[in-house]
Structures are given as structure tokens and as C-alpha cells.
Short mmCIF file of C-alpha atoms in Angstrom, two decimals:
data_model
loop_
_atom_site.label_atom_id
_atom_site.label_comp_id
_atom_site.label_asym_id
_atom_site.label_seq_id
_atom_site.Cartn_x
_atom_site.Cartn_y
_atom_site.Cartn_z
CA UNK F 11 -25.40 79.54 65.72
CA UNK F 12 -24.87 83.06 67.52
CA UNK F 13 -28.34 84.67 67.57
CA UNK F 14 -29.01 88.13 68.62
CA UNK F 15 -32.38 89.34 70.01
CA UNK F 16 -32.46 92.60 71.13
CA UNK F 17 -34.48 94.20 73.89
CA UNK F 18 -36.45 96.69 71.54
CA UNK F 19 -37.46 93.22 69.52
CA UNK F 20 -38.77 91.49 71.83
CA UNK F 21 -40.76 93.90 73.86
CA UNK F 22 -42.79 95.09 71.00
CA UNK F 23 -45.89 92.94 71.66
CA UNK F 24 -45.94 92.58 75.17
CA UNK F 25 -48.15 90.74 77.57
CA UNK F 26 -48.74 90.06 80.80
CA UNK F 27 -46.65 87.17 81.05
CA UNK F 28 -42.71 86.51 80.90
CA UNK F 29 -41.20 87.22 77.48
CA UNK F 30 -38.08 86.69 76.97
CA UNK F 31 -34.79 87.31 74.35
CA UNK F 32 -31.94 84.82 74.73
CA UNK F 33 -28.17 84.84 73.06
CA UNK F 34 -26.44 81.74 72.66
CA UNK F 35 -22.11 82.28 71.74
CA UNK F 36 -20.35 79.52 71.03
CA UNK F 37 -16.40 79.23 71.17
CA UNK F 38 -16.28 81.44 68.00
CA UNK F 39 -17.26 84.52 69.86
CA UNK F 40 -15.47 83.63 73.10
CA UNK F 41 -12.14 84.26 74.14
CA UNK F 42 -10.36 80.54 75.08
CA UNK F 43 -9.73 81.80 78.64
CA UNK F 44 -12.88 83.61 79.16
CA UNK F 45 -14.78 82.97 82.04
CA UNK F 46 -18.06 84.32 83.47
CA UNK F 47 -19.56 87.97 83.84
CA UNK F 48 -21.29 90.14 86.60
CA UNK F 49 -23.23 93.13 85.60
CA UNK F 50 -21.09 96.01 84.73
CA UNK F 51 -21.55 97.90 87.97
CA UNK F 52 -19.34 94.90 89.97
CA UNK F 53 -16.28 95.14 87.62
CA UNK F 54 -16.76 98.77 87.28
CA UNK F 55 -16.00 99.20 91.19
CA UNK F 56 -13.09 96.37 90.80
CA UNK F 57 -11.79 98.95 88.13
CA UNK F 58 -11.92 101.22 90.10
CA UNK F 59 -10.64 99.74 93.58
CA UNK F 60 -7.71 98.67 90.78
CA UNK F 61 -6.93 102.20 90.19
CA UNK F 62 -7.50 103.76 93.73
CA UNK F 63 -10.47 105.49 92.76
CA UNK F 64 -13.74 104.26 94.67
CA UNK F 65 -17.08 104.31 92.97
CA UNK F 66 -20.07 105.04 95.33
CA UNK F 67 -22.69 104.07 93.47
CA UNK F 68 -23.07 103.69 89.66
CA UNK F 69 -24.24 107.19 87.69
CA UNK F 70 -23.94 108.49 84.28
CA UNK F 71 -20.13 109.13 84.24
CA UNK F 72 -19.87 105.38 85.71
CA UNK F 73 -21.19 104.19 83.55
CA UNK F 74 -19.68 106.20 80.66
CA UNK F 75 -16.48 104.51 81.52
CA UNK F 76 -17.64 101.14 81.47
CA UNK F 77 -19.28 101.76 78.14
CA UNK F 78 -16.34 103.22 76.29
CA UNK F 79 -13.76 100.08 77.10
CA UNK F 80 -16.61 97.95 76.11
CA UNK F 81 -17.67 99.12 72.97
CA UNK F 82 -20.86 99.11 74.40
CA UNK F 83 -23.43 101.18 72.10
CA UNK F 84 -26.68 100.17 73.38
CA UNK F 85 -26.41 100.84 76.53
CA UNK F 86 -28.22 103.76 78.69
CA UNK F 87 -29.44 104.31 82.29
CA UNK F 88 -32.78 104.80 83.81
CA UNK F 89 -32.92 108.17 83.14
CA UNK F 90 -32.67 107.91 79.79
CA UNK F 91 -35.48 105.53 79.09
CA UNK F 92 -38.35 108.30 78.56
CA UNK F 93 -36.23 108.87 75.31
CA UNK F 94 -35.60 105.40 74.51
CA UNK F 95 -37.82 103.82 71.93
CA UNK F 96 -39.77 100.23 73.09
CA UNK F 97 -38.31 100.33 76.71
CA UNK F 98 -39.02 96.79 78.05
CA UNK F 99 -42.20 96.35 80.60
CA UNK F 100 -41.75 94.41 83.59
CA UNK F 101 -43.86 92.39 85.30
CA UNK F 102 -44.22 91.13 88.63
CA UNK F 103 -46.79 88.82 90.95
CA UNK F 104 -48.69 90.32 93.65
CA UNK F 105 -51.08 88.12 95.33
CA UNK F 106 -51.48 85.45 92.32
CA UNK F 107 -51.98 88.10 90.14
CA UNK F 108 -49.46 89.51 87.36
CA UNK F 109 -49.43 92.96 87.24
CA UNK F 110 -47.52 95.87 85.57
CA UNK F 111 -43.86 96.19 87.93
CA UNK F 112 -43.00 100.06 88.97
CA UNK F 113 -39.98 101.11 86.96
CA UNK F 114 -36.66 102.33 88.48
CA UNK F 115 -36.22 105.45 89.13
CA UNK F 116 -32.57 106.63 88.39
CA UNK F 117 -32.06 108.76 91.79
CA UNK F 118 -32.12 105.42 93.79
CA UNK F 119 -31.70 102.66 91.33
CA UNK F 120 -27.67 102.66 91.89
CA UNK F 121 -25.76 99.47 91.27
CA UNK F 122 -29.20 97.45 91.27
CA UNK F 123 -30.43 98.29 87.67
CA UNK F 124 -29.40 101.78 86.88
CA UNK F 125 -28.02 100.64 83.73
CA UNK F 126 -30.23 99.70 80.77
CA UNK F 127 -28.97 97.55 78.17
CA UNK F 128 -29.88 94.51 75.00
CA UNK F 129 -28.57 91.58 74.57
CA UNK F 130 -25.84 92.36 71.60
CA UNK F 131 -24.24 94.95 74.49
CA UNK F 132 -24.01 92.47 77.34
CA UNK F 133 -22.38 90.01 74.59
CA UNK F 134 -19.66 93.03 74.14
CA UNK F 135 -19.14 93.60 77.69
CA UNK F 136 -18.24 89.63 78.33
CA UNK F 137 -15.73 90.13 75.88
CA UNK F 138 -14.11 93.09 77.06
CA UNK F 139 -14.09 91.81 80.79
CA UNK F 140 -12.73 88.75 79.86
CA UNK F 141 -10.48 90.06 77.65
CA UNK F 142 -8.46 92.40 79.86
CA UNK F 143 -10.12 95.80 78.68
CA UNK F 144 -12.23 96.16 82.08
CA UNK F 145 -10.02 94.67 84.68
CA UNK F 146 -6.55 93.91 84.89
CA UNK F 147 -6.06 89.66 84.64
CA UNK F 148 -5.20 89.23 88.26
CA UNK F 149 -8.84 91.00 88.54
CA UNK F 150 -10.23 89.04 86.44
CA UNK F 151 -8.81 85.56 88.12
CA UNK F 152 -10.10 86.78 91.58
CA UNK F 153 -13.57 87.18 90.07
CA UNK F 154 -13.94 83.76 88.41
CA UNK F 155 -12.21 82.27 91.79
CA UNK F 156 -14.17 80.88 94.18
CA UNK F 157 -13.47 82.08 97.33
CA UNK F 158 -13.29 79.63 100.93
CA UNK F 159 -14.40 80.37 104.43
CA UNK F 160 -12.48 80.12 107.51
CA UNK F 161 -13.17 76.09 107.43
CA UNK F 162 -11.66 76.18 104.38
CA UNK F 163 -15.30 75.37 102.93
CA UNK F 164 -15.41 76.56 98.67
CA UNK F 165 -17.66 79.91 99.36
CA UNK F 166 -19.39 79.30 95.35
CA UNK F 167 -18.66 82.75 94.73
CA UNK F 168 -15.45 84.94 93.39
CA UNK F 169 -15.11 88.58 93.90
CA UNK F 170 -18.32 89.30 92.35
CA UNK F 171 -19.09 85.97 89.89
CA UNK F 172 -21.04 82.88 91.33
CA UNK F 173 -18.47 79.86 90.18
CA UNK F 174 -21.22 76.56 90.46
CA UNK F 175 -22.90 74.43 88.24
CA UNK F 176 -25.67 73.56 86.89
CA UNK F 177 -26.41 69.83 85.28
CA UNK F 178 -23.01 68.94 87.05
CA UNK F 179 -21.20 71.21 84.61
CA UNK F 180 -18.89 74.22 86.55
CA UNK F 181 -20.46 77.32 85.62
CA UNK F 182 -19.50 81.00 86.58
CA UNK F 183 -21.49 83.88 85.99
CA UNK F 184 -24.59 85.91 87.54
CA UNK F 185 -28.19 86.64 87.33
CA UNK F 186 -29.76 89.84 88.45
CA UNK F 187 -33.09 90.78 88.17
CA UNK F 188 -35.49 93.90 90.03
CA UNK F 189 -38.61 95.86 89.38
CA UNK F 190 -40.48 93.20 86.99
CA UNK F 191 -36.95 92.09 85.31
CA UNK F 192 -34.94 88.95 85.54
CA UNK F 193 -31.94 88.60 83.79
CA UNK F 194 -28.84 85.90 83.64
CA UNK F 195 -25.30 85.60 81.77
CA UNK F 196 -24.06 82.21 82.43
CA UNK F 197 -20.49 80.52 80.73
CA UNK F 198 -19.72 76.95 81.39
CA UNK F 199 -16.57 76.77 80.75
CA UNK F 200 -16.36 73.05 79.78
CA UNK F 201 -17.91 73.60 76.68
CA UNK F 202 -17.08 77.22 76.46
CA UNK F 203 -20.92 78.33 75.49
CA UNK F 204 -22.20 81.31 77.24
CA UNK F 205 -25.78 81.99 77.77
CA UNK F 206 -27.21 85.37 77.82
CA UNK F 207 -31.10 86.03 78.76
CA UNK F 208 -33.24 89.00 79.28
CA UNK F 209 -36.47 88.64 80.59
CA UNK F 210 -39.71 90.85 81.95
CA UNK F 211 -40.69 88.52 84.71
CA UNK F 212 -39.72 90.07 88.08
CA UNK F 213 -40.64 86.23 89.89
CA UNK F 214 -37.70 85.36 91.93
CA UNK F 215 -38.66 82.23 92.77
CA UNK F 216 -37.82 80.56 90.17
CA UNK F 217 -35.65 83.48 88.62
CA UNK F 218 -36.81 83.08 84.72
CA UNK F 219 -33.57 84.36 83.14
CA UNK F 220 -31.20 81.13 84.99
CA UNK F 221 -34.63 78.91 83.87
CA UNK F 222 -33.57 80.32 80.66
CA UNK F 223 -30.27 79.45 80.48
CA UNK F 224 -30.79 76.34 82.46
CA UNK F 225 -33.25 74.84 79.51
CA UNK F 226 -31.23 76.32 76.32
CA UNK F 227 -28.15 74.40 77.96
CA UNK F 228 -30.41 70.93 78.31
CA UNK F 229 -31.46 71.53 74.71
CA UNK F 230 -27.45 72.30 73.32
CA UNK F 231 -26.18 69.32 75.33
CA UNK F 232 -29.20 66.87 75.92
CA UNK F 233 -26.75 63.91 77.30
CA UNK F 234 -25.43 65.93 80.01
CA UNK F 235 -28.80 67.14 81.51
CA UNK F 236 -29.93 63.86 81.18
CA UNK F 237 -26.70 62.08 82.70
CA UNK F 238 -26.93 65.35 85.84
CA UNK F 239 -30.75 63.25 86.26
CA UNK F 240 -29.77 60.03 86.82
CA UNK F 241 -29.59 58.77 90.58
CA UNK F 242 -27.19 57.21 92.23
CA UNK F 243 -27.23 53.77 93.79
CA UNK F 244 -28.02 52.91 97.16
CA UNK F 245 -31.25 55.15 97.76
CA UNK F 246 -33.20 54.86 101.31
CA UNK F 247 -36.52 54.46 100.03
CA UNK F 248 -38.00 55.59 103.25
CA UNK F 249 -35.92 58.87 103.56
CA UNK F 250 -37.18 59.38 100.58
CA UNK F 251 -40.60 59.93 101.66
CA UNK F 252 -39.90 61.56 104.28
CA UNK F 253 -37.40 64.20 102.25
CA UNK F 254 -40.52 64.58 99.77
CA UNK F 255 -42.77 65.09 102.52
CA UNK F 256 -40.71 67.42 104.44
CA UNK F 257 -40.08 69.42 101.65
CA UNK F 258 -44.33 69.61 101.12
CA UNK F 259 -44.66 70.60 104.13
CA UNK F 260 -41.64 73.75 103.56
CA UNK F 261 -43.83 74.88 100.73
CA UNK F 262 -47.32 75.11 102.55
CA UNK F 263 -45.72 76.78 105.58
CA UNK F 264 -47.32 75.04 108.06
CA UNK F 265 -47.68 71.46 109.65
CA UNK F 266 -43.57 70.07 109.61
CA UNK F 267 -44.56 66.89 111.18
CA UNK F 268 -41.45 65.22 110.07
CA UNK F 269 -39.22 67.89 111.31
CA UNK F 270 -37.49 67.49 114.97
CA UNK F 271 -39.22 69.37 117.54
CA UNK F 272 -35.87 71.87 117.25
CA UNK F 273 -36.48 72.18 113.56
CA UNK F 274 -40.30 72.72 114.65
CA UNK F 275 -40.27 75.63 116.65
CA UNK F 276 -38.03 77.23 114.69
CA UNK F 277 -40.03 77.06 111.45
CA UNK F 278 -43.36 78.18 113.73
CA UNK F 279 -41.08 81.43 113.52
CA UNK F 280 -39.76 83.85 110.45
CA UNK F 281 -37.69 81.16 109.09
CA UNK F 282 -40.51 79.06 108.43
CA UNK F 283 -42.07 82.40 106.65
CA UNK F 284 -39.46 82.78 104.54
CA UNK F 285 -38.92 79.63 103.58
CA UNK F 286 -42.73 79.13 102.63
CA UNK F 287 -41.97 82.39 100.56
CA UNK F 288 -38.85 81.13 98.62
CA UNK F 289 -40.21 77.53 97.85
CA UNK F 290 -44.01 77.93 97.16
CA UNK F 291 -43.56 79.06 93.90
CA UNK F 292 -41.92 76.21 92.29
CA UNK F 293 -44.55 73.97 92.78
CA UNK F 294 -44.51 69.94 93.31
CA UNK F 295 -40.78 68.61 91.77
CA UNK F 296 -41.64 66.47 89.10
CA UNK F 297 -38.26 64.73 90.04
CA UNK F 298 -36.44 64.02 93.37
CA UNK F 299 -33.23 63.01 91.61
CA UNK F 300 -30.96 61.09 94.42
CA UNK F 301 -27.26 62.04 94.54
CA UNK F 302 -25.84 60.04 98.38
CA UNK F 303 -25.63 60.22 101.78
CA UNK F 304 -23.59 60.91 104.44
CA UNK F 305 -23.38 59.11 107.80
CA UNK F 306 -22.87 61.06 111.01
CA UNK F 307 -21.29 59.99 114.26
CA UNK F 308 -24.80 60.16 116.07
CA UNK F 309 -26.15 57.68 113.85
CA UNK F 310 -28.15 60.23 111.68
CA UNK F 311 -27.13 60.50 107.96
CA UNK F 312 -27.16 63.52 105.31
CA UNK F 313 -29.39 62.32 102.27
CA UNK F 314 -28.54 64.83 98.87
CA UNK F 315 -30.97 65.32 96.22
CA UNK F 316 -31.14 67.47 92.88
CA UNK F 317 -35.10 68.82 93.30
CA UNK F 318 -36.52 69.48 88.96
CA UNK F 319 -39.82 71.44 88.81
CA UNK F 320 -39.91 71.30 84.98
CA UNK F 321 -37.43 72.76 81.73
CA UNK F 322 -34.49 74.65 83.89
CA UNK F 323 -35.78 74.68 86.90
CA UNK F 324 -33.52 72.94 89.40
CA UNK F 325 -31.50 72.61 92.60
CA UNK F 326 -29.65 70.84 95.42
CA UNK F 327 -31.36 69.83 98.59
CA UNK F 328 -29.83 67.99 101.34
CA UNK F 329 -32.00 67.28 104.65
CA UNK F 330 -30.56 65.60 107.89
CA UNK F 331 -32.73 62.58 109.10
CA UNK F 332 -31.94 62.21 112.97
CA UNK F 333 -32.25 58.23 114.72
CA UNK F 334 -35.74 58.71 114.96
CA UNK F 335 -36.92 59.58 111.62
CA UNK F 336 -37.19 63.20 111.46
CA UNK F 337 -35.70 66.17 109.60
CA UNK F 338 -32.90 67.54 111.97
CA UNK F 339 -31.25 70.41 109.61
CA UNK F 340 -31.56 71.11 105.97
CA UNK F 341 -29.33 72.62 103.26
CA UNK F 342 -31.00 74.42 100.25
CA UNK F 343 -29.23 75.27 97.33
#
């Protein structure tokens, strides 16, 4: 059933850990065509571009228009949150530790959280973008299109909308999250069930509001997570230890043995840094879910895999092992 949690609800008793408010619409709430939503800032400047009037930046008249269209009544900015009753407190990690995230303050936040909002609001907005009252439908088909490169390569994202999947299921939506927030409004259009979630955990890595809506989706359709987990014939059992080694050795930030010498000096570097940054967090997978391979003319071969870390938490990692054995390139994500 549609369930409702607003922001002021679920902030009342807050700790120092992620708490969270999720909405879950089924086709009953959804318009049969609808598909996906960015934060109201992104359509607000394709409204705009629509009507020859650029938006630099997002402030309070902004966002008056994207309010009114939308019905939106809960809805405020960051400067009016001194007035606002049970404002949400973010979180963030610093060092292992969690510890209370600076707010935003409204003369810089812009289009990267100057709008405040619940659940209930966001649910309203999907329904006015989708249903014509934001952007015109040739707007609205751009967004939810993915876009290609110049190798004619599918980009994963429209004109402001990720279009993926997640559990093999296309998917089209966006998270967001900044200043000890995370946040994520997902549709899968397949079973036309949009999830909504708000959380006060600024971790990026893994962002808790697509956890969220990751783990509600398992839950609502159990034989499809379970069917996206399943591997497929033909594995190399000893790429697979080297993948799962590899991939150990991304998330210490140090050692790549069973990377190519190329691969090794440039992981010595910032690359390496950053990589070590974006993967630590997730921990050991507690699955290394095979999906194929793909042979190259050199004789090396592309093995796939879908990486789980626990409820939600997933994604694609393919790694290219060379005619000796080692990690040549990689492809995260």
C-alpha cells in the first residue's frame, strides 16, 4: 500500500546514525506513461530553457514556480528552515567517526539542496513532471531518454534522469544527496512502482537513499532480485580469484599485485586514491555474482560481475585479465 512518512516524522528522535522515511506508489498513484524524476531544480531549468528564459541558479522565486505547477505544499528552501519545525539533522563520517553534517547555507546552496522538502511533496512533483504540468512531453521524453556518445555507446543518462537498472530491471530516476543527506526517487517502469527515500546519512559510498530503494524493491519483488543473483554458466574459476583479489586490493589502496605494471603505476598515483576512497566503504562483497565474458583479439578476455555488499547494496564490475594473468583495465559501475 502507498505509505507516507514525512520528514518532520521521522526526524523527531534522531541519532547518530542513518534514519530514514521511505514512500512506496504503486500503479494507482502513477500515471501509465510516467517515467522517472530529477530533483526539481533540473526540470525547473528544462522549463525554463523550454520557454527561453534561463535560470542561473535555483532561489526563492525558482522555486516558487516549480511549487505552484506541482501542488507542492511542503516544500521550502534553506532559508526558511530556522522557521521550520523538526528540520531533519544530517550526518556525515569523518575519520570513522559519525558526526553532526554542517547545514546549507542558502547564499551558496543553489541547485545542490537549496530546496527543502518531505516525502508526500516529492510524490506530487513526480506526478506533475510526468504528467505534463512541469515540462512539455517532448521534455519529458528527452529526460527519460538515454542519451549515446559519439560511438554510438547508450550514455545511461537522459537530459537530467539516470535511465539503468537495478536487479536487471530498467530503472530511471536520480539520487542526490549533500551536507549529511542522501536521498533517491527511483521508477522501474516494468512494474510501474516508484520508490521515494529520504535519508540523514551524508555516506556516499554506499549512497543510503538508492540502498533504500534497492532493498524495498528486493522485498516487493523477491523473485527478481533473486533471479538478477544467479550466475551465469561458464565461470573461469581462476579469474575469479584474481577479480576478488584485485578488487581487495582497490579497497586497501595499496599492493595491486595482480594488476599489469600499466595498471600499477597508475594506481601508485591519484587514481589509485580515489578509487581506495570510493570502494573502502562497502566492505568485503558477500557475493561476486558472475554475469560473462568477453574475448579480445589479443587473447585477453573481459570477465562481468554484479559485486552485493548486503540488502541494496550492489553493482557492476568488469576487469580485463591480459595473457598473463593480470588486471589490464577495469570498468566500475
Amino acid at each position: 500500500e502507498p505509505h507516507n512518512v514525512p520528514t518532520a516524522a521521522i526526524v523527531a528522535n534522531v541519532v547518530p546514525q542513518a534514519t530514514a522515511g521511505i514512500r512506496v506508489a504503486r500503479a494507482a498513484v502513477l500515471p501509465k506513461q510516467g517515467e522517472g524524476v530529477p530533483g526539481p531544480h533540473a526540470a525547473a531549468s528544462l522549463r525554463a530553457a523550454e520557454a527561453a528564459r534561463p535560470v542561473r541558479g535555483v532561489g526563492p522565486a525558482q522555486a516558487s514556480v516549480v511549487r505552484a505547477p506541482a501542488g507542492m505544499r511542503e516544500t521550502f528552501t534553506t532559508a526558511d528552515e530556522a522557521r521550520l519545525a523538526n528540520v531533519a539533522a544530517g550526518y556525515r563520517k569523518r575519520d570513522g567517526r559519525v558526526e553532526p553534517a554542517p547545514r546549507l547555507h542558502p547564499d551558496w546552496s543553489g541547485a545542490a539542496g537549496f530546496m527543502v522538502s518531505t516525502l508526500a511533496d516529492l510524490a506530487r512533483w513526480d506526478a506533475a513532471l510526468s504528467g505534463g504540468r512541469i515540462v512539455s512531453p517532448a521534455g519529458y521524453a528527452a529526460m527519460t531518454t538515454a542519451q549515446r556518445a559519439p560511438d554510438s555507446s547508450e550514455l545511461g543518462y537522459g537530459l537530467g534522469l539516470f535511465v539503468d537498472s537495478a536487479y536487471g530491471q530498467p530503472r530511471i530516476g536520480h539520487t542526490g544527496g549533500t551536507q549529511g543527506s542522501a536521498t533517491a526517487d527511483e521508477y522501474f517502469p516494468a512494474q510501474r512502482t516508484r520508490l521515494i527515500a529520504f535519508t540523514n546519512s551524508g555516506d556516499k559510498q554506499p549512497e543510503a537513499g538508492e540502498a533504500l530503494t534497492n532493498a524495498v524493491f528486493a522485498e516487493l519483488y523477491p523473485q527478481l532480485a533473486a533471479a538478477a543473483l544467479q550466475p551465469a554458466p561458464g565461470e573461469d574459476t581462476r579469474a575469479r580469484a584474481i577479480i576478488r583479489a584485485a578488487f581487495a586490493e582497490l579497497q586497501a589502496g595499496h599492493g595491486y599485485a595482480h594488476f599489469s605494471a600499466k595498471l600499477q603505476g597508475k594506481l601508485a598515483g591519484e587514481p589509485g586514491r580515489k578509487l581506495h576512497a570510493d570502494l573502502a566503504g562497502y566492505g568485503p562483497p558477500t557475493a561476486a555474482v558472475y554475469r560473462g565474458s568477453r574475448a579480445q583479439a589479443d587473447r585477453s578476455r573481459w570477465h562481468d560481475y554484479r559485486l552485493a555488499f548486503g540488502p541494496g547494496v550492489l553493482f557492476e564490475l568488469s576487469m580485463l585479465i591480459d595473457a598473463d594473468g593480470a588486471v589490464a583495465a577495469l570498468q566500475l559501475g
